[in-house]
């Protein structure tokens, strides 16, 4: 039912935790299942690359797919410019995990939505 990648990221999630004094945070929830995801980002500026995500962490209260997609989205966003990170989509997170069972596709929404919310929060604070 779950791909090997989903199981790997669920059992040993990457970038789990909190960033103190983050540049932005994004929290989203799914009203149907009640799962919650919070993403913290640290943004730095580089003369050539521009603003990029130098660090990213997540806290997730949720199902195995929600934890695996949180872990994957943080891996995908780390080191990217904020414009590139805004382009990370729900589908690209699920694809990078080797797919999710159809009934679990909505779980990948939380991950990209929380990332985008953290970037929006950073932009608002600027
Ligand atoms: Fe709620 Fe997966 S069942 S996010």
Short mmCIF file of N, CA, C and O in Angstrom, two decimals, residues 1-12 68 96-99:
data_model
loop_
_atom_site.label_atom_id
_atom_site.label_comp_id
_atom_site.label_asym_id
_atom_site.label_seq_id
_atom_site.Cartn_x
_atom_site.Cartn_y
_atom_site.Cartn_z
N UNK A 1 0.83 -1.20 0.00
CA UNK A 1 0.00 0.00 0.00
C UNK A 1 0.88 1.28 0.00
O UNK A 1 0.63 2.19 -0.77
N UNK A 2 1.90 1.30 0.85
CA UNK A 2 2.80 2.45 0.88
C UNK A 2 4.09 2.13 0.16
O UNK A 2 4.61 1.02 0.26
N UNK A 3 4.68 3.14 -0.52
CA UNK A 3 5.96 2.93 -1.20
C UNK A 3 7.08 2.81 -0.15
O UNK A 3 6.92 3.24 1.01
N UNK A 4 8.23 2.29 -0.61
CA UNK A 4 9.38 2.16 0.30
C UNK A 4 9.80 3.54 0.83
O UNK A 4 10.14 3.71 1.98
N UNK A 5 9.74 4.54 -0.03
CA UNK A 5 10.14 5.91 0.36
C UNK A 5 9.22 6.47 1.44
O UNK A 5 9.67 7.14 2.37
N UNK A 6 7.92 6.21 1.32
CA UNK A 6 6.98 6.70 2.34
C UNK A 6 7.34 6.07 3.69
O UNK A 6 7.42 6.76 4.72
N UNK A 7 7.59 4.78 3.67
CA UNK A 7 7.89 4.08 4.93
C UNK A 7 9.21 4.60 5.53
O UNK A 7 9.29 4.84 6.73
N UNK A 8 10.21 4.83 4.66
CA UNK A 8 11.50 5.38 5.13
C UNK A 8 11.30 6.73 5.81
O UNK A 8 11.82 6.98 6.89
N UNK A 9 10.57 7.62 5.14
CA UNK A 9 10.39 8.98 5.68
C UNK A 9 9.48 8.99 6.91
O UNK A 9 9.60 9.86 7.76
N UNK A 10 8.55 8.02 6.98
CA UNK A 10 7.69 7.94 8.16
C UNK A 10 8.46 7.40 9.36
O UNK A 10 8.33 7.92 10.47
N UNK A 11 9.27 6.39 9.13
CA UNK A 11 9.96 5.77 10.27
C UNK A 11 11.19 6.59 10.72
O UNK A 11 11.52 6.58 11.89
N UNK A 12 11.83 7.29 9.76
CA UNK A 12 12.98 8.14 10.13
C UNK A 12 12.83 9.49 9.45
O UNK A 12 13.52 9.80 8.47
N UNK A 68 5.38 11.57 6.44
CA UNK A 68 6.29 11.32 5.30
C UNK A 68 6.31 12.51 4.35
O UNK A 68 7.38 12.90 3.87
N UNK A 96 7.59 12.50 -5.47
CA UNK A 96 8.93 12.27 -4.92
C UNK A 96 8.93 11.13 -3.91
O UNK A 96 9.97 10.55 -3.63
N UNK A 97 7.77 10.84 -3.36
CA UNK A 97 7.66 9.73 -2.40
C UNK A 97 7.30 8.42 -3.10
O UNK A 97 7.02 7.42 -2.44
N UNK A 98 7.28 8.45 -4.44
CA UNK A 98 6.92 7.23 -5.16
C UNK A 98 5.42 7.01 -5.16
O UNK A 98 4.94 5.89 -5.33
N UNK A 99 4.67 8.09 -4.95
CA UNK A 99 3.20 8.00 -4.97
C UNK A 99 2.62 7.74 -3.59
O UNK A 99 3.32 7.29 -2.68
#
